[in-house]
């Protein structure tokens, strides 16, 4: 029996067409890692490489090809063995495996696919998932492990996210996903955090935009736009921050899950609490709320020490 993290798009074993972004793809991979650890089932190396036109047309810094991000050791099934397993063995679902309804006298490939309610099944597997992700990430993409350690990470997702009609943010506050957040909100959160942590506390902007729409933020003192060359490098960099100002994306959710740092979300965008050991570290705040953060959150900001690379 094997596990296969089946990613979105058209899978041709060695590459895919029209797949999701890295944040979405990490969910089936992470669940496969968890199941493998609990059931001692080997994993077939997922098909990370993909091709899609959107990031090219939008001239995004990261074209999201994902072809040179990860390396899989001998614990993963690769090459011809991968092809043979996917072609010859009976395909079953993750739910069938977990329900223990499979006959024992057959061989299977268990397809692990989709986001499956985000982090619900791996919420307590944080240490395992972080360790395995850093293990398979190529060294050149891990240079961001401590780049944000004493900084505020700000994730501004624009690119393929839709603009709110007439700048109306009621939909986001009601929990709408895949929409851009107001730049003014990010700026307000930066100013408030600097007031709490100290004047001109350093800020790193992480974004899929080329920078033109970020000028309101990057023109602020001691603030810089960063791109480390790939999605996974940026994710690791974001995750090493002292505090994260998040977008409403799964990419920000993964930065929070890996980093276990204090996080500020736009109202309606905290879709799942990820820091169960310290729930006061995750808050939603509007521009009008930013004059006073909860005292519990402020205390955590002062005491937080990052340990992503440990």
Short mmCIF file of C-alpha atoms in Angstrom, two decimals:
data_model
loop_
_atom_site.label_atom_id
_atom_site.label_comp_id
_atom_site.label_asym_id
_atom_site.label_seq_id
_atom_site.Cartn_x
_atom_site.Cartn_y
_atom_site.Cartn_z
CA UNK A 1 0.00 0.00 0.00
CA UNK A 2 1.16 3.51 -0.84
CA UNK A 3 -0.03 7.04 -0.18
CA UNK A 4 -0.17 9.51 -3.05
CA UNK A 5 -0.69 13.23 -2.41
CA UNK A 6 -2.78 13.93 -5.51
CA UNK A 7 -2.51 17.61 -6.39
CA UNK A 8 -5.00 19.74 -8.30
CA UNK A 9 -4.81 20.24 -12.04
CA UNK A 10 -4.09 17.70 -14.76
CA UNK A 11 -1.49 15.28 -13.41
CA UNK A 12 0.85 13.71 -15.98
CA UNK A 13 3.01 12.04 -13.29
CA UNK A 14 6.09 14.18 -14.01
CA UNK A 15 4.32 17.55 -14.30
CA UNK A 16 0.87 19.09 -13.97
CA UNK A 17 -1.20 21.70 -15.78
CA UNK A 18 -3.34 24.38 -14.12
CA UNK A 19 -2.70 23.52 -10.50
CA UNK A 20 -3.30 25.49 -7.31
CA UNK A 21 -0.83 27.66 -5.43
CA UNK A 22 1.64 26.20 -2.95
CA UNK A 23 -0.51 26.96 0.10
CA UNK A 24 -3.32 24.76 -1.22
CA UNK A 25 -0.99 22.00 -2.43
CA UNK A 26 0.65 21.62 0.98
CA UNK A 27 -2.57 20.33 2.56
CA UNK A 28 -2.75 16.90 0.86
CA UNK A 29 1.03 16.52 1.17
CA UNK A 30 0.90 17.26 4.91
CA UNK A 31 -2.01 14.85 5.52
CA UNK A 32 -0.08 12.15 3.67
CA UNK A 33 2.94 12.80 5.92
CA UNK A 34 0.73 12.47 8.99
CA UNK A 35 -0.95 9.27 7.79
CA UNK A 36 2.42 7.79 6.82
CA UNK A 37 3.79 8.43 10.31
CA UNK A 38 0.73 6.93 12.00
CA UNK A 39 0.18 3.92 9.73
CA UNK A 40 3.73 3.27 8.49
CA UNK A 41 2.72 3.55 4.82
CA UNK A 42 5.29 4.85 2.28
CA UNK A 43 4.51 7.97 0.25
CA UNK A 44 4.71 8.27 -3.52
CA UNK A 45 6.50 11.53 -4.33
CA UNK A 46 3.86 14.08 -5.34
CA UNK A 47 3.97 15.87 -8.68
CA UNK A 48 5.12 19.33 -7.62
CA UNK A 49 6.13 20.75 -11.07
CA UNK A 50 3.31 22.54 -12.83
CA UNK A 51 2.63 25.04 -15.59
CA UNK A 52 0.00 27.78 -15.59
CA UNK A 53 -0.29 31.02 -17.52
CA UNK A 54 -1.82 33.28 -14.87
CA UNK A 55 1.37 34.21 -12.97
CA UNK A 56 3.17 34.83 -16.28
CA UNK A 57 0.40 37.09 -17.62
CA UNK A 58 0.27 39.02 -14.34
CA UNK A 59 4.10 39.23 -14.28
CA UNK A 60 4.22 37.90 -10.73
CA UNK A 61 7.72 37.50 -9.22
CA UNK A 62 7.10 33.80 -8.62
CA UNK A 63 5.78 31.99 -11.70
CA UNK A 64 4.66 29.06 -9.49
CA UNK A 65 6.28 26.31 -11.53
CA UNK A 66 7.43 24.51 -8.33
CA UNK A 67 9.90 22.43 -10.32
CA UNK A 68 13.00 22.96 -8.18
CA UNK A 69 11.72 23.37 -4.63
CA UNK A 70 11.88 19.93 -3.05
CA UNK A 71 13.98 16.80 -2.99
CA UNK A 72 12.64 13.45 -1.85
CA UNK A 73 14.90 10.89 -0.24
CA UNK A 74 14.59 7.11 -0.49
CA UNK A 75 11.62 7.14 1.88
CA UNK A 76 9.52 8.40 -1.06
CA UNK A 77 8.55 6.27 -4.06
CA UNK A 78 9.91 7.95 -7.21
CA UNK A 79 10.66 7.46 -10.89
CA UNK A 80 9.62 4.21 -12.57
CA UNK A 81 8.38 2.78 -9.26
CA UNK A 82 6.01 5.75 -8.98
CA UNK A 83 4.72 5.23 -12.52
CA UNK A 84 4.21 1.50 -11.97
CA UNK A 85 2.35 1.99 -8.70
CA UNK A 86 0.03 4.65 -10.12
CA UNK A 87 -0.66 2.61 -13.26
CA UNK A 88 -1.09 -0.86 -11.77
CA UNK A 89 -2.49 -0.60 -8.26
CA UNK A 90 -6.10 -0.09 -7.26
CA UNK A 91 -6.89 3.52 -6.42
CA UNK A 92 -8.77 4.23 -3.20
CA UNK A 93 -9.56 7.33 -1.19
CA UNK A 94 -8.14 8.67 2.05
CA UNK A 95 -11.59 8.24 3.64
CA UNK A 96 -11.65 4.54 2.73
CA UNK A 97 -8.28 4.01 4.38
CA UNK A 98 -9.17 5.88 7.55
CA UNK A 99 -12.50 4.04 7.86
CA UNK A 100 -10.56 0.75 7.75
CA UNK A 101 -12.96 -0.59 5.11
CA UNK A 102 -10.34 -1.92 2.66
CA UNK A 103 -9.90 -5.67 2.06
CA UNK A 104 -6.51 -6.85 3.29
CA UNK A 105 -5.75 -9.12 0.33
CA UNK A 106 -5.23 -6.39 -2.28
CA UNK A 107 -2.67 -3.69 -3.05
CA UNK A 108 -3.67 -0.04 -3.15
CA UNK A 109 -2.64 3.52 -3.84
CA UNK A 110 -4.44 5.79 -1.40
CA UNK A 111 -5.13 9.13 -3.06
CA UNK A 112 -4.89 12.02 -0.59
CA UNK A 113 -6.39 15.08 -2.26
CA UNK A 114 -8.00 18.44 -1.58
CA UNK A 115 -7.76 20.79 1.38
CA UNK A 116 -10.13 18.78 3.64
CA UNK A 117 -11.12 21.59 6.01
CA UNK A 118 -7.65 23.08 6.11
CA UNK A 119 -5.59 22.00 9.17
CA UNK A 120 -8.27 20.09 11.10
CA UNK A 121 -6.67 16.65 10.81
CA UNK A 122 -3.08 17.88 11.32
CA UNK A 123 -3.64 20.62 13.89
CA UNK A 124 -1.62 18.69 16.48
CA UNK A 125 1.02 17.50 14.00
CA UNK A 126 2.80 20.85 13.77
CA UNK A 127 6.26 19.59 14.80
CA UNK A 128 6.16 16.61 12.42
CA UNK A 129 4.95 18.64 9.43
CA UNK A 130 7.43 21.47 9.97
CA UNK A 131 10.32 19.02 10.33
CA UNK A 132 9.39 17.11 7.17
CA UNK A 133 8.83 20.28 5.13
CA UNK A 134 12.25 21.65 6.06
CA UNK A 135 13.74 18.23 5.36
CA UNK A 136 12.47 18.01 1.77
CA UNK A 137 13.07 21.70 0.94
CA UNK A 138 16.29 22.21 -1.01
CA UNK A 139 18.96 24.12 0.96
CA UNK A 140 18.94 27.13 -1.37
CA UNK A 141 15.32 27.80 -0.44
CA UNK A 142 15.95 27.78 3.32
CA UNK A 143 17.93 31.00 3.51
CA UNK A 144 14.92 32.75 5.04
CA UNK A 145 14.92 30.70 8.25
CA UNK A 146 15.99 33.68 10.34
CA UNK A 147 15.56 36.60 7.95
CA UNK A 148 12.44 37.91 9.71
CA UNK A 149 13.32 36.87 13.26
CA UNK A 150 13.33 40.41 14.60
CA UNK A 151 10.85 41.86 12.12
CA UNK A 152 7.17 42.23 11.36
CA UNK A 153 6.18 40.06 8.38
CA UNK A 154 3.39 41.51 6.25
CA UNK A 155 1.76 39.27 3.63
CA UNK A 156 -0.05 41.25 0.93
CA UNK A 157 -1.84 38.91 -1.48
CA UNK A 158 -2.94 40.69 -4.66
CA UNK A 159 -2.19 38.82 -7.93
CA UNK A 160 -5.06 36.44 -8.59
CA UNK A 161 -7.22 37.72 -5.70
CA UNK A 162 -10.26 39.76 -6.75
CA UNK A 163 -10.67 43.41 -5.85
CA UNK A 164 -13.62 44.26 -3.62
CA UNK A 165 -16.37 46.02 -5.55
CA UNK A 166 -16.17 49.78 -4.96
CA UNK A 167 -13.63 49.14 -2.19
CA UNK A 168 -16.44 47.60 -0.11
CA UNK A 169 -14.84 45.29 2.47
CA UNK A 170 -18.07 43.96 3.97
CA UNK A 171 -17.62 40.69 2.06
CA UNK A 172 -14.23 40.05 3.67
CA UNK A 173 -15.63 40.84 7.10
CA UNK A 174 -18.34 38.27 6.40
CA UNK A 175 -15.65 35.68 5.67
CA UNK A 176 -15.32 35.92 1.88
CA UNK A 177 -12.07 34.41 0.59
CA UNK A 178 -9.79 35.13 -2.37
CA UNK A 179 -10.30 38.90 -2.22
CA UNK A 180 -7.73 41.65 -1.74
CA UNK A 181 -7.53 43.42 1.61
CA UNK A 182 -7.22 47.23 1.84
CA UNK A 183 -3.63 48.48 1.79
CA UNK A 184 -4.71 51.06 4.36
CA UNK A 185 -5.48 48.24 6.81
CA UNK A 186 -1.96 46.82 6.50
CA UNK A 187 -0.51 50.28 7.10
CA UNK A 188 -2.67 50.83 10.18
CA UNK A 189 -1.57 47.49 11.67
CA UNK A 190 2.12 48.27 11.01
CA UNK A 191 1.83 51.64 12.74
CA UNK A 192 0.08 50.14 15.76
CA UNK A 193 2.59 47.30 16.10
CA UNK A 194 5.47 49.74 15.89
CA UNK A 195 3.84 51.77 18.62
CA UNK A 196 3.65 48.64 20.81
CA UNK A 197 7.07 47.16 19.96
CA UNK A 198 9.11 50.31 19.50
CA UNK A 199 9.48 53.12 16.98
CA UNK A 200 10.37 52.06 13.44
CA UNK A 201 10.39 48.34 14.22
CA UNK A 202 11.63 46.70 10.97
CA UNK A 203 8.97 45.51 8.51
CA UNK A 204 9.31 42.99 5.65
CA UNK A 205 6.64 43.00 2.94
CA UNK A 206 5.95 39.67 1.24
CA UNK A 207 3.73 39.84 -1.83
CA UNK A 208 2.94 38.36 -5.24
CA UNK A 209 2.78 41.91 -6.65
CA UNK A 210 5.67 43.53 -8.50
CA UNK A 211 5.75 46.41 -6.05
CA UNK A 212 3.84 49.24 -7.74
CA UNK A 213 0.72 48.79 -5.64
CA UNK A 214 2.79 48.40 -2.49
CA UNK A 215 4.31 51.89 -2.48
CA UNK A 216 2.07 53.07 0.35
CA UNK A 217 3.77 50.42 2.50
CA UNK A 218 7.29 50.27 1.08
CA UNK A 219 7.63 54.05 1.35
CA UNK A 220 7.33 53.75 5.13
CA UNK A 221 10.61 54.04 7.01
CA UNK A 222 12.58 50.85 7.79
CA UNK A 223 10.34 48.82 5.49
CA UNK A 224 11.43 46.65 2.59
CA UNK A 225 9.86 44.38 -0.01
CA UNK A 226 11.43 40.90 0.00
CA UNK A 227 11.43 38.05 -2.53
CA UNK A 228 13.74 35.11 -1.87
CA UNK A 229 13.31 33.46 -5.26
CA UNK A 230 10.50 30.97 -4.69
CA UNK A 231 7.20 30.38 -2.93
CA UNK A 232 8.64 27.99 -0.36
CA UNK A 233 11.56 30.32 0.39
CA UNK A 234 9.15 33.20 0.99
CA UNK A 235 6.91 30.99 3.13
CA UNK A 236 9.84 29.98 5.32
CA UNK A 237 10.93 33.62 5.51
CA UNK A 238 7.46 34.80 6.52
CA UNK A 239 7.27 32.04 9.11
CA UNK A 240 10.38 33.22 10.92
CA UNK A 241 8.89 36.59 11.92
CA UNK A 242 8.25 37.92 15.40
CA UNK A 243 4.69 38.79 14.33
CA UNK A 244 2.68 38.28 11.12
CA UNK A 245 0.11 40.59 9.55
CA UNK A 246 -1.77 38.10 7.41
CA UNK A 247 -3.69 38.18 4.16
CA UNK A 248 -6.83 36.10 3.79
CA UNK A 249 -4.96 33.29 2.01
CA UNK A 250 -3.91 29.72 2.78
CA UNK A 251 -0.32 30.92 2.27
CA UNK A 252 -0.68 33.15 5.34
CA UNK A 253 -2.34 30.26 7.18
CA UNK A 254 0.70 28.09 6.50
CA UNK A 255 3.06 30.83 7.70
CA UNK A 256 1.05 30.95 10.93
CA UNK A 257 0.94 27.15 11.28
CA UNK A 258 4.69 26.77 10.76
CA UNK A 259 5.78 29.85 12.67
CA UNK A 260 3.52 29.72 15.73
CA UNK A 261 4.00 33.46 16.08
CA UNK A 262 1.43 36.13 17.03
CA UNK A 263 -0.81 36.86 14.02
CA UNK A 264 -3.18 39.70 13.12
CA UNK A 265 -6.01 38.90 10.69
CA UNK A 266 -8.45 41.18 8.94
CA UNK A 267 -11.97 40.87 10.42
CA UNK A 268 -13.69 37.75 9.07
CA UNK A 269 -10.45 36.22 7.76
CA UNK A 270 -9.40 34.10 10.75
CA UNK A 271 -10.88 30.92 9.31
CA UNK A 272 -9.25 28.45 11.67
CA UNK A 273 -7.33 28.87 14.91
CA UNK A 274 -3.89 27.31 14.42
CA UNK A 275 -2.12 28.13 17.68
CA UNK A 276 -4.20 26.03 20.05
CA UNK A 277 -1.61 26.16 22.83
CA UNK A 278 -1.82 29.95 22.84
CA UNK A 279 -5.14 31.12 21.32
CA UNK A 280 -4.62 34.71 22.51
CA UNK A 281 -1.78 34.99 19.97
CA UNK A 282 -4.25 35.11 17.06
CA UNK A 283 -6.55 38.10 16.75
CA UNK A 284 -8.75 39.88 14.23
CA UNK A 285 -8.49 43.66 14.16
CA UNK A 286 -10.04 46.39 12.04
CA UNK A 287 -8.48 49.78 11.37
CA UNK A 288 -10.63 51.30 14.10
CA UNK A 289 -9.64 48.52 16.53
CA UNK A 290 -5.93 49.06 16.07
CA UNK A 291 -5.70 51.77 18.72
CA UNK A 292 -5.96 49.11 21.38
CA UNK A 293 -4.92 45.47 20.97
CA UNK A 294 -6.06 43.00 23.66
CA UNK A 295 -3.68 43.04 26.61
CA UNK A 296 -3.09 39.29 26.31
CA UNK A 297 -1.95 39.73 22.69
CA UNK A 298 0.33 42.63 23.62
CA UNK A 299 1.97 40.56 26.37
CA UNK A 300 2.66 37.76 23.89
CA UNK A 301 4.22 40.24 21.45
CA UNK A 302 6.71 41.33 24.10
CA UNK A 303 7.66 37.80 25.16
CA UNK A 304 7.68 35.94 21.83
CA UNK A 305 10.97 34.31 20.78
CA UNK A 306 11.04 32.53 17.43
CA UNK A 307 12.25 28.93 17.04
CA UNK A 308 11.34 28.01 13.44
CA UNK A 309 14.75 26.60 12.53
CA UNK A 310 15.25 24.65 15.75
#
